[in-house]
PDB file of C-alpha atoms in Angstrom:
ATOM      1  CA  MET A   1      -0.146  -0.009  -0.059  1.00  0.00           C
ATOM      2  CA  GLY A   2       1.141   3.308  -1.097  1.00  0.00           C
ATOM      3  CA  ILE A   3       1.759   5.951   1.572  1.00  0.00           C
ATOM      4  CA  ARG A   4      -0.689   8.542  -0.293  1.00  0.00           C
ATOM      5  CA  THR A   5      -2.952   5.767   0.326  1.00  0.00           C
ATOM      6  CA  LEU A   6      -2.147   5.746   4.034  1.00  0.00           C
ATOM      7  CA  VAL A   7      -1.986   9.640   4.121  1.00  0.00           C
ATOM      8  CA  ALA A   8      -5.623   9.423   2.576  1.00  0.00           C
ATOM      9  CA  MET A   9      -6.708   6.770   5.080  1.00  0.00           C
ATOM     10  CA  LEU A  10      -5.275   8.696   8.009  1.00  0.00           C
ATOM     11  CA  ALA A  11      -7.089  11.842   7.062  1.00  0.00           C
ATOM     12  CA  VAL A  12     -10.643   9.849   6.385  1.00  0.00           C
ATOM     13  CA  ALA A  13      -9.927   8.617  10.356  1.00  0.00           C
ATOM     14  CA  LEU A  14      -9.284  11.854  11.494  1.00  0.00           C
ATOM     15  CA  VAL A  15     -12.349  13.584   9.947  1.00  0.00           C
ATOM     16  CA  VAL A  16     -13.905  10.983  10.959  1.00  0.00           C
ATOM     17  CA  ILE A  17     -12.970  11.419  14.648  1.00  0.00           C
ATOM     18  CA  GLY A  18     -13.507  15.207  14.483  1.00  0.00           C
ATOM     19  CA  ALA A  19     -17.215  14.788  12.523  1.00  0.00           C
ATOM     20  CA  LEU A  20     -18.228  12.347  15.342  1.00  0.00           C
ATOM     21  CA  ALA A  21     -16.765  14.631  18.478  1.00  0.00           C
ATOM     22  CA  THR A  22     -19.330  17.254  17.284  1.00  0.00           C
ATOM     23  CA  GLN A  23     -21.929  14.817  17.672  1.00  0.00           C
ATOM     24  CA  GLU A  24     -23.796  15.285  21.129  1.00  0.00           C
ATOM     25  CA  SER A  25     -23.591  11.413  21.676  1.00  0.00           C
ATOM     26  CA  TYR A  26     -20.195  11.294  21.505  1.00  0.00           C
ATOM     27  CA  LYS A  27     -18.705  14.374  22.289  1.00  0.00           C
ATOM     28  CA  VAL A  28     -18.829  13.639  26.196  1.00  0.00           C
ATOM     29  CA  PHE A  29     -16.458  10.764  25.615  1.00  0.00           C
ATOM     30  CA  MET A  30     -13.562  13.279  23.991  1.00  0.00           C
ATOM     31  CA  PRO A  31     -11.753  14.587  26.779  1.00  0.00           C
ATOM     32  CA  GLY A  32     -11.412  11.752  28.303  1.00  0.00           C
ATOM     33  CA  LEU A  33     -10.690   9.358  25.555  1.00  0.00           C
ATOM     34  CA  LEU A  34      -7.929  12.106  24.193  1.00  0.00           C
ATOM     35  CA  GLN A  35      -6.343  12.152  27.886  1.00  0.00           C
ATOM     36  CA  GLY A  36      -6.093   8.439  27.841  1.00  0.00           C
ATOM     37  CA  ALA A  37      -4.768   8.589  24.474  1.00  0.00           C
ATOM     38  CA  VAL A  38      -1.855  10.987  25.190  1.00  0.00           C
ATOM     39  CA  LEU A  39      -1.059   8.308  28.097  1.00  0.00           C
ATOM     40  CA  THR A  40      -1.282   5.421  25.305  1.00  0.00           C
ATOM     41  CA  ILE A  41       1.115   7.828  23.211  1.00  0.00           C
ATOM     42  CA  GLU A  42       3.873   8.180  25.953  1.00  0.00           C
ATOM     43  CA  ILE A  43       3.856   4.720  26.457  1.00  0.00           C
ATOM     44  CA  ALA A  44       4.159   3.680  23.202  1.00  0.00           C
ATOM     45  CA  ILE A  45       7.044   6.132  22.737  1.00  0.00           C
ATOM     46  CA  LEU A  46       9.151   5.333  25.184  1.00  0.00           C
ATOM     47  CA  GLY A  47       8.713   1.633  25.141  1.00  0.00           C
ATOM     48  CA  SER A  48       9.647   1.909  21.393  1.00  0.00           C
ATOM     49  CA  LEU A  49      12.738   3.848  22.167  1.00  0.00           C
ATOM     50  CA  LEU A  50      13.595   1.512  25.098  1.00  0.00           C
ATOM     51  CA  ALA A  51      13.230  -1.928  22.805  1.00  0.00           C
ATOM     52  CA  ILE A  52      15.334  -0.109  19.750  1.00  0.00           C
ATOM     53  CA  VAL A  53      17.797  -0.206  22.834  1.00  0.00           C
ATOM     54  CA  MET A  54      17.504  -3.387  24.040  1.00  0.00           C
ATOM     55  CA  GLY A  55      17.431  -5.077  20.075  1.00  0.00           C
ATOM     56  CA  VAL A  56      20.270  -3.672  19.068  1.00  0.00           C
ATOM     57  CA  LEU A  57      22.450  -4.019  22.133  1.00  0.00           C
ATOM     58  CA  ALA A  58      20.853  -8.080  22.495  1.00  0.00           C
ATOM     59  CA  ALA A  59      21.699  -8.937  18.812  1.00  0.00           C
ATOM     60  CA  LEU A  60      25.157  -7.207  18.733  1.00  0.00           C
ATOM     61  CA  ALA A  61      26.115  -9.256  22.038  1.00  0.00           C
ATOM     62  CA  ARG A  62      24.742 -12.286  21.039  1.00  0.00           C
ATOM     63  CA  MET A  63      26.737 -12.019  17.689  1.00  0.00           C
ATOM     64  CA  TYR A  64      30.022 -10.103  18.701  1.00  0.00           C
ATOM     65  CA  GLY A  65      29.849 -10.095  22.827  1.00  0.00           C
ATOM     66  CA  PRO A  66      32.527 -12.712  24.946  1.00  0.00           C
ATOM     67  CA  ALA A  67      30.331 -15.920  26.051  1.00  0.00           C
ATOM     68  CA  PRO A  68      29.087 -14.596  29.318  1.00  0.00           C
ATOM     69  CA  LEU A  69      27.059 -11.034  27.249  1.00  0.00           C
ATOM     70  CA  ARG A  70      25.985 -13.998  24.494  1.00  0.00           C
ATOM     71  CA  TRP A  71      24.114 -15.987  27.777  1.00  0.00           C
ATOM     72  CA  LEU A  72      23.147 -13.023  28.993  1.00  0.00           C
ATOM     73  CA  ALA A  73      21.673 -11.238  26.243  1.00  0.00           C
ATOM     74  CA  THR A  74      20.202 -15.279  24.787  1.00  0.00           C
ATOM     75  CA  VAL A  75      18.383 -15.362  28.315  1.00  0.00           C
ATOM     76  CA  TYR A  76      16.987 -11.781  28.117  1.00  0.00           C
ATOM     77  CA  VAL A  77      15.629 -12.613  24.658  1.00  0.00           C
ATOM     78  CA  GLU A  78      14.394 -16.402  25.444  1.00  0.00           C
ATOM     79  CA  ILE A  79      12.638 -15.258  28.590  1.00  0.00           C
ATOM     80  CA  PHE A  80      11.111 -11.950  27.080  1.00  0.00           C
ATOM     81  CA  ARG A  81       9.893 -13.789  23.913  1.00  0.00           C
ATOM     82  CA  GLY A  82       8.889 -16.976  25.191  1.00  0.00           C
ATOM     83  CA  THR A  83       6.583 -15.528  28.060  1.00  0.00           C
ATOM     84  CA  SER A  84       3.344 -13.282  27.567  1.00  0.00           C
ATOM     85  CA  ALA A  85       3.401  -9.477  27.752  1.00  0.00           C
ATOM     86  CA  LEU A  86       0.799  -9.809  29.800  1.00  0.00           C
ATOM     87  CA  VAL A  87       2.269 -12.367  32.612  1.00  0.00           C
ATOM     88  CA  GLN A  88       5.525  -9.669  32.494  1.00  0.00           C
ATOM     89  CA  LEU A  89       3.365  -6.568  33.282  1.00  0.00           C
ATOM     90  CA  PHE A  90       1.763  -8.491  36.455  1.00  0.00           C
ATOM     91  CA  TRP A  91       5.275  -9.908  37.384  1.00  0.00           C
ATOM     92  CA  LEU A  92       7.053  -6.849  37.173  1.00  0.00           C
ATOM     93  CA  PHE A  93       3.804  -4.976  38.733  1.00  0.00           C
ATOM     94  CA  PHE A  94       2.607  -7.345  41.713  1.00  0.00           C
ATOM     95  CA  VAL A  95       5.664  -9.713  42.283  1.00  0.00           C
ATOM     96  CA  LEU A  96       8.443  -7.391  42.212  1.00  0.00           C
ATOM     97  CA  PRO A  97       6.595  -5.618  45.526  1.00  0.00           C
ATOM     98  CA  GLN A  98       7.266  -9.260  47.107  1.00  0.00           C
ATOM     99  CA  PHE A  99      11.067  -8.619  46.931  1.00  0.00           C
ATOM    100  CA  GLY A 100      11.100  -5.445  48.097  1.00  0.00           C
ATOM    101  CA  VAL A 101      11.206  -3.461  44.765  1.00  0.00           C
ATOM    102  CA  THR A 102       8.354  -1.494  44.035  1.00  0.00           C
ATOM    103  CA  LEU A 103       8.275   0.169  40.522  1.00  0.00           C
ATOM    104  CA  ASP A 104       5.670   2.803  39.591  1.00  0.00           C
ATOM    105  CA  ALA A 105       2.793   1.460  36.892  1.00  0.00           C
ATOM    106  CA  PHE A 106       3.965   3.887  34.223  1.00  0.00           C
ATOM    107  CA  LEU A 107       7.618   2.673  34.388  1.00  0.00           C
ATOM    108  CA  VAL A 108       6.332  -0.858  34.622  1.00  0.00           C
ATOM    109  CA  ALA A 109       4.497  -0.496  31.641  1.00  0.00           C
ATOM    110  CA  VAL A 110       7.308   1.023  29.663  1.00  0.00           C
ATOM    111  CA  LEU A 111       9.806  -1.736  31.280  1.00  0.00           C
ATOM    112  CA  ALA A 112       7.645  -4.901  30.359  1.00  0.00           C
ATOM    113  CA  LEU A 113       6.251  -3.541  27.173  1.00  0.00           C
ATOM    114  CA  GLY A 114       9.572  -2.482  25.351  1.00  0.00           C
ATOM    115  CA  LEU A 115      11.637  -5.289  26.780  1.00  0.00           C
ATOM    116  CA  ASN A 116       9.429  -7.691  25.252  1.00  0.00           C
ATOM    117  CA  VAL A 117       9.113  -5.933  21.934  1.00  0.00           C
ATOM    118  CA  GLY A 118      12.992  -5.659  22.184  1.00  0.00           C
ATOM    119  CA  ALA A 119      13.535  -9.000  22.006  1.00  0.00           C
ATOM    120  CA  TYR A 120      11.554  -9.848  19.500  1.00  0.00           C
ATOM    121  CA  GLY A 121      13.236  -6.922  17.773  1.00  0.00           C
ATOM    122  CA  SER A 122      16.925  -8.212  18.415  1.00  0.00           C
ATOM    123  CA  GLU A 123      16.155 -11.041  15.992  1.00  0.00           C
ATOM    124  CA  VAL A 124      15.069  -8.442  13.340  1.00  0.00           C
ATOM    125  CA  VAL A 125      18.416  -6.464  14.098  1.00  0.00           C
ATOM    126  CA  ARG A 126      20.298  -9.637  13.607  1.00  0.00           C
ATOM    127  CA  GLY A 127      18.790 -11.579  10.665  1.00  0.00           C
ATOM    128  CA  ALA A 128      19.362  -7.712   8.895  1.00  0.00           C
ATOM    129  CA  ILE A 129      22.822  -7.777   9.959  1.00  0.00           C
ATOM    130  CA  GLN A 130      22.948 -11.411   8.395  1.00  0.00           C
ATOM    131  CA  SER A 131      21.271 -10.386   5.377  1.00  0.00           C
ATOM    132  CA  VAL A 132      24.166  -7.862   4.307  1.00  0.00           C
ATOM    133  CA  ALA A 133      26.416  -9.065   1.474  1.00  0.00           C
ATOM    134  CA  ARG A 134      29.092 -11.290   1.845  1.00  0.00           C
ATOM    135  CA  GLY A 135      31.029  -9.145  -0.273  1.00  0.00           C
ATOM    136  CA  GLN A 136      31.082  -6.357   1.906  1.00  0.00           C
ATOM    137  CA  TRP A 137      32.149  -8.185   4.874  1.00  0.00           C
ATOM    138  CA  GLU A 138      35.373  -9.347   2.735  1.00  0.00           C
ATOM    139  CA  ALA A 139      35.722  -5.992   1.373  1.00  0.00           C
ATOM    140  CA  SER A 140      35.521  -4.147   4.975  1.00  0.00           C
ATOM    141  CA  THR A 141      38.058  -6.824   5.978  1.00  0.00           C
ATOM    142  CA  ALA A 142      40.494  -5.618   3.069  1.00  0.00           C
ATOM    143  CA  LEU A 143      40.516  -2.165   4.326  1.00  0.00           C
ATOM    144  CA  ASN A 144      41.739  -3.593   7.329  1.00  0.00           C
ATOM    145  CA  MET A 145      38.680  -2.541   9.542  1.00  0.00           C
ATOM    146  CA  SER A 146      38.320  -3.313  12.987  1.00  0.00           C
ATOM    147  CA  ARG A 147      34.933  -4.690  13.669  1.00  0.00           C
ATOM    148  CA  PRO A 148      33.329  -1.811  15.014  1.00  0.00           C
ATOM    149  CA  GLN A 149      34.517   0.571  12.405  1.00  0.00           C
ATOM    150  CA  MET A 150      32.986  -2.261   9.772  1.00  0.00           C
ATOM    151  CA  LEU A 151      29.781  -2.462  11.791  1.00  0.00           C
ATOM    152  CA  ARG A 152      29.309   1.417  11.757  1.00  0.00           C
ATOM    153  CA  ARG A 153      30.473   2.238   8.588  1.00  0.00           C
ATOM    154  CA  ILE A 154      29.636  -0.739   6.463  1.00  0.00           C
ATOM    155  CA  ILE A 155      27.219  -3.204   7.434  1.00  0.00           C
ATOM    156  CA  LEU A 156      24.606  -1.373  10.056  1.00  0.00           C
ATOM    157  CA  PRO A 157      24.174   1.361   7.149  1.00  0.00           C
ATOM    158  CA  GLN A 158      22.898  -1.449   4.795  1.00  0.00           C
ATOM    159  CA  ALA A 159      21.250  -3.894   7.557  1.00  0.00           C
ATOM    160  CA  PHE A 160      18.938  -0.481   8.506  1.00  0.00           C
ATOM    161  CA  VAL A 161      17.191  -0.679   5.449  1.00  0.00           C
ATOM    162  CA  ALA A 162      16.382  -3.752   5.838  1.00  0.00           C
ATOM    163  CA  MET A 163      15.552  -3.408   9.644  1.00  0.00           C
ATOM    164  CA  ILE A 164      12.609  -0.545   8.591  1.00  0.00           C
ATOM    165  CA  PRO A 165       9.413  -2.646   7.694  1.00  0.00           C
ATOM    166  CA  PRO A 166       9.643  -5.507  10.797  1.00  0.00           C
ATOM    167  CA  TRP A 167      10.306  -2.601  13.389  1.00  0.00           C
ATOM    168  CA  GLY A 168       7.362  -1.233  11.994  1.00  0.00           C
ATOM    169  CA  ASN A 169       5.319  -3.805  12.841  1.00  0.00           C
ATOM    170  CA  LEU A 170       6.645  -3.963  16.067  1.00  0.00           C
ATOM    171  CA  PHE A 171       5.872  -0.681  16.899  1.00  0.00           C
ATOM    172  CA  ILE A 172       2.213  -1.387  15.816  1.00  0.00           C
ATOM    173  CA  GLU A 173       2.588  -4.303  18.370  1.00  0.00           C
ATOM    174  CA  LEU A 174       3.604  -2.537  20.748  1.00  0.00           C
ATOM    175  CA  LEU A 175       0.857   0.521  20.518  1.00  0.00           C
ATOM    176  CA  LYS A 176      -2.205  -2.023  20.774  1.00  0.00           C
ATOM    177  CA  SER A 177       0.088  -4.382  23.567  1.00  0.00           C
ATOM    178  CA  THR A 178      -0.514  -0.367  25.589  1.00  0.00           C
ATOM    179  CA  ALA A 179      -3.774  -1.647  26.145  1.00  0.00           C
ATOM    180  CA  LEU A 180      -2.860  -4.318  28.569  1.00  0.00           C
ATOM    181  CA  VAL A 181      -1.863  -1.662  31.016  1.00  0.00           C
ATOM    182  CA  SER A 182      -5.212  -0.739  32.337  1.00  0.00           C
ATOM    183  CA  LEU A 183      -4.852  -4.207  33.659  1.00  0.00           C
ATOM    184  CA  ILE A 184      -2.258  -2.530  36.474  1.00  0.00           C
ATOM    185  CA  THR A 185      -4.191   0.496  37.205  1.00  0.00           C
ATOM    186  CA  LEU A 186      -3.058   3.019  34.665  1.00  0.00           C
ATOM    187  CA  SER A 187      -5.602   5.674  32.891  1.00  0.00           C
ATOM    188  CA  ASP A 188      -4.876   4.959  28.912  1.00  0.00           C
ATOM    189  CA  LEU A 189      -7.391   4.528  26.093  1.00  0.00           C
ATOM    190  CA  ALA A 190      -8.177   1.656  26.541  1.00  0.00           C
ATOM    191  CA  PHE A 191      -9.051   2.000  30.707  1.00  0.00           C
ATOM    192  CA  LYS A 192     -10.746   5.100  29.588  1.00  0.00           C
ATOM    193  CA  ALA A 193     -12.927   3.584  27.571  1.00  0.00           C
ATOM    194  CA  GLN A 194     -13.524   0.535  29.829  1.00  0.00           C
ATOM    195  CA  GLN A 195     -14.768   3.104  32.680  1.00  0.00           C
ATOM    196  CA  MET A 196     -16.877   5.206  30.428  1.00  0.00           C
ATOM    197  CA  ASN A 197     -18.614   1.808  28.887  1.00  0.00           C
ATOM    198  CA  GLN A 198     -19.322   0.888  32.433  1.00  0.00           C
ATOM    199  CA  ASN A 199     -20.487   4.161  34.073  1.00  0.00           C
ATOM    200  CA  THR A 200     -22.820   4.985  30.863  1.00  0.00           C
ATOM    201  CA  PHE A 201     -22.982   1.772  28.954  1.00  0.00           C
ATOM    202  CA  LYS A 202     -22.690   3.818  25.491  1.00  0.00           C
ATOM    203  CA  THR A 203     -20.780   1.007  24.016  1.00  0.00           C
ATOM    204  CA  ILE A 204     -21.083   2.144  20.549  1.00  0.00           C
ATOM    205  CA  PRO A 205     -19.978   5.414  20.561  1.00  0.00           C
ATOM    206  CA  ILE A 206     -17.281   4.829  23.157  1.00  0.00           C
ATOM    207  CA  PHE A 207     -15.468   2.015  21.405  1.00  0.00           C
ATOM    208  CA  THR A 208     -16.343   3.228  17.929  1.00  0.00           C
ATOM    209  CA  LEU A 209     -14.067   6.327  18.894  1.00  0.00           C
ATOM    210  CA  VAL A 210     -11.391   4.233  20.520  1.00  0.00           C
ATOM    211  CA  LEU A 211     -11.231   2.125  16.856  1.00  0.00           C
ATOM    212  CA  LEU A 212     -10.684   5.211  15.209  1.00  0.00           C
ATOM    213  CA  MET A 213      -8.125   6.572  17.706  1.00  0.00           C
ATOM    214  CA  TYR A 214      -6.118   3.322  17.378  1.00  0.00           C
ATOM    215  CA  LEU A 215      -6.247   3.469  13.730  1.00  0.00           C
ATOM    216  CA  ALA A 216      -5.053   7.002  13.237  1.00  0.00           C
ATOM    217  CA  MET A 217      -2.319   6.370  15.760  1.00  0.00           C
ATOM    218  CA  SER A 218      -1.358   3.226  13.716  1.00  0.00           C
ATOM    219  CA  LEU A 219      -1.332   4.860  10.644  1.00  0.00           C
ATOM    220  CA  VAL A 220       1.378   7.638  11.677  1.00  0.00           C
ATOM    221  CA  VAL A 221       3.347   4.853  12.727  1.00  0.00           C
ATOM    222  CA  THR A 222       3.021   3.001   9.226  1.00  0.00           C
ATOM    223  CA  ILE A 223       3.197   6.435   7.418  1.00  0.00           C
ATOM    224  CA  GLY A 224       6.637   7.779   9.673  1.00  0.00           C
ATOM    225  CA  MET A 225       8.331   3.980   8.688  1.00  0.00           C
ATOM    226  CA  ARG A 226       7.382   4.275   5.234  1.00  0.00           C
ATOM    227  CA  LEU A 227       8.600   7.866   4.599  1.00  0.00           C
ATOM    228  CA  LEU A 228      11.946   6.744   6.875  1.00  0.00           C
ATOM    229  CA  GLU A 229      12.431   3.297   4.831  1.00  0.00           C
ATOM    230  CA  ARG A 230      12.232   5.514   1.676  1.00  0.00           C
ATOM    231  CA  ARG A 231      14.888   8.297   2.878  1.00  0.00           C
ATOM    232  CA  ALA A 232      17.065   5.346   4.136  1.00  0.00           C
ATOM    233  CA  SER A 233      17.013   3.377   1.077  1.00  0.00           C
ATOM    234  CA  LEU A 234      17.531   6.726  -1.343  1.00  0.00           C
ATOM    235  CA  GLY A 235      20.818   7.668   1.051  1.00  0.00           C
ATOM    236  CA  LEU A 236      21.845   3.926   0.353  1.00  0.00           C
ATOM    237  CA  ALA A 237      21.583   4.586  -3.148  1.00  0.00           C
ATOM    238  CA  ARG A 238      23.449   7.376  -3.206  1.00  0.00           C
ATOM    239  CA  GLY A 239      26.441   6.115  -0.952  1.00  0.00           C
ATOM    240  CA  LYS A 240      26.640   3.468  -3.713  1.00  0.00           C
ATOM    241  CA  ALA A 241      26.459   5.258  -6.605  1.00  0.00           C
ATOM    242  CA  ALA A 242      29.319   7.867  -5.181  1.00  0.00           C
TER     243      ALA A 242
END
């Protein structure tokens, strides 16, 4: 699907949200839902940043780190990839206090979702690095580059382009997973919707707005990643031409 189509879909979603917000049966819910959406966006952004850092570090540690670091990275990836995000949220929020460690609910949400997606992201990074043509590695070696120089200047810029689409999918999954944080007392978009529905029983207007808001946020992520992919591909093509 092209960027223009995605932008058109986003525009339609925003227009529909704006139109519904003017209706008497819908506009009463907008302030609370927007407040919840802000929290959802904050968790998604911070969780995504943590996921990127952990994904890159875990991938590089597993590929090039010393044995103890490889072991730690493997344990991290297998634990967070092999258990559900919901269980991880509950463990960090409800179990850690039994050991004397109490974390703020917002911090727990960012940690659990970021670490969970980062574990999947590490495989994306590892696969992208391994997909770089063997000739590039050999040319870097012939130029007497150290491994850090090789990765920074030759391998990672090419791998970065291959990483973008799967990372975009992971960011959208993280965004949708933010709905789980309502179970640890955070008033995100999903929590606000459930609360309003229990108080008013206006299921159709509430969850219609919520559906459109999640769609709009997902489309923003998709468009951003498509533009980033296009720019990175052009930059890589210019580099090869030079």
